[in-house]
Amino acid sequence: MNFPFEGLTSGSKFGTAVGIIMFMLVIGGAFGIVMRTGTVDNGILALIRHTRGNEVLFIPVLFVLFSLGAPYLAWAKKRSPLRLSLPR
């Protein structure tokens, strides 16, 4: 019954598979929470409202926000939900 923990700590070749599976479950849950709360979508919509009439500024503002956020707020891997919400 303790297979996930044993797989993560044993160091066997099956341990890496369990680690990847657990990682995917955690990431999937995090994406589910982010998408259900709609925080990324609401933030993008607010940015669109503020740049109305100046659509040329939308992409540069996103670049600046993520370039400032990456080193200081550890956003390097947190920008993935943005990729999921932009094509909609």
GROMACS .gro file of C-alpha atoms in nm:
model
   88
    1MET     CA    1   0.000   0.000   0.000
    2ASN     CA    2   0.300   0.229   0.030
    3PHE     CA    3   0.414   0.185  -0.331
    4PRO     CA    4   0.440   0.555  -0.426
    5PHE     CA    5   0.665   0.640  -0.132
    6GLU     CA    6   0.879   0.328  -0.173
    7GLY     CA    7   0.912   0.394  -0.544
    8LEU     CA    8   1.024   0.751  -0.482
    9THR     CA    9   1.283   0.655  -0.222
   10SER     CA   10   1.413   0.316  -0.342
   11GLY     CA   11   1.618   0.434  -0.637
   12SER     CA   12   1.520   0.138  -0.852
   13LYS     CA   13   1.432   0.170  -1.218
   14PHE     CA   14   1.064   0.147  -1.126
   15GLY     CA   15   1.108   0.428  -0.875
   16THR     CA   16   1.162   0.679  -1.151
   17ALA     CA   17   0.840   0.575  -1.320
   18VAL     CA   18   0.650   0.621  -0.995
   19GLY     CA   19   0.813   0.961  -0.952
   20ILE     CA   20   0.704   1.071  -1.297
   21ILE     CA   21   0.351   0.945  -1.240
   22MET     CA   22   0.326   1.128  -0.907
   23PHE     CA   23   0.468   1.444  -1.065
   24MET     CA   24   0.209   1.429  -1.343
   25LEU     CA   25  -0.073   1.381  -1.091
   26VAL     CA   26   0.041   1.683  -0.888
   27ILE     CA   27   0.084   1.902  -1.197
   28GLY     CA   28  -0.254   1.790  -1.330
   29GLY     CA   29  -0.417   1.882  -1.000
   30ALA     CA   30  -0.247   2.221  -1.000
   31PHE     CA   31  -0.366   2.290  -1.356
   32GLY     CA   32  -0.715   2.184  -1.256
   33ILE     CA   33  -0.720   2.429  -0.966
   34VAL     CA   34  -0.579   2.714  -1.176
   35MET     CA   35  -0.823   2.654  -1.460
   36ARG     CA   36  -1.125   2.610  -1.230
   37THR     CA   37  -1.058   2.930  -1.035
   38GLY     CA   38  -1.005   3.125  -1.357
   39THR     CA   39  -0.732   3.347  -1.214
   40VAL     CA   40  -0.515   3.338  -1.525
   41ASP     CA   41  -0.812   3.399  -1.754
   42ASN     CA   42  -0.937   3.688  -1.540
   43GLY     CA   43  -0.592   3.843  -1.528
   44ILE     CA   44  -0.558   3.828  -1.907
   45LEU     CA   45  -0.907   3.975  -1.951
   46ALA     CA   46  -0.819   4.259  -1.712
   47LEU     CA   47  -0.503   4.327  -1.911
   48ILE     CA   48  -0.706   4.331  -2.232
   49ARG     CA   49  -0.949   4.581  -2.079
   50HIS     CA   50  -0.665   4.808  -1.967
   51THR     CA   51  -0.492   4.801  -2.306
   52ARG     CA   52  -0.810   4.855  -2.509
   53GLY     CA   53  -0.724   5.087  -2.793
   54ASN     CA   54  -0.355   5.004  -2.752
   55GLU     CA   55  -0.355   4.638  -2.854
   56VAL     CA   56   0.002   4.677  -2.972
   57LEU     CA   57   0.105   4.700  -2.605
   58PHE     CA   58  -0.053   4.369  -2.501
   59ILE     CA   59   0.233   4.134  -2.595
   60PRO     CA   60   0.514   4.365  -2.471
   61VAL     CA   61   0.333   4.406  -2.138
   62LEU     CA   62   0.310   4.026  -2.104
   63PHE     CA   63   0.681   3.996  -2.187
   64VAL     CA   64   0.771   4.251  -1.921
   65LEU     CA   65   0.547   4.090  -1.657
   66PHE     CA   66   0.692   3.746  -1.711
   67SER     CA   67   1.051   3.869  -1.738
   68LEU     CA   68   1.012   4.047  -1.404
   69GLY     CA   69   0.827   3.760  -1.244
   70ALA     CA   70   1.056   3.478  -1.354
   71PRO     CA   71   1.360   3.553  -1.136
   72TYR     CA   72   1.181   3.710  -0.841
   73LEU     CA   73   0.865   3.504  -0.810
   74ALA     CA   74   0.986   3.169  -0.950
   75TRP     CA   75   0.751   3.191  -1.248
   76ALA     CA   76   0.976   2.987  -1.474
   77LYS     CA   77   0.740   2.689  -1.467
   78LYS     CA   78   0.425   2.876  -1.370
   79ARG     CA   79   0.373   3.026  -1.712
   80SER     CA   80   0.240   2.695  -1.845
   81PRO     CA   81  -0.122   2.776  -1.753
   82LEU     CA   82  -0.093   3.085  -1.972
   83ARG     CA   83  -0.020   2.859  -2.267
   84LEU     CA   84  -0.339   2.668  -2.193
   85SER     CA   85  -0.563   2.972  -2.165
   86LEU     CA   86  -0.442   3.194  -2.452
   87PRO     CA   87  -0.565   2.984  -2.750
   88ARG     CA   88  -0.925   2.985  -2.623
   0.00000   0.00000   0.00000
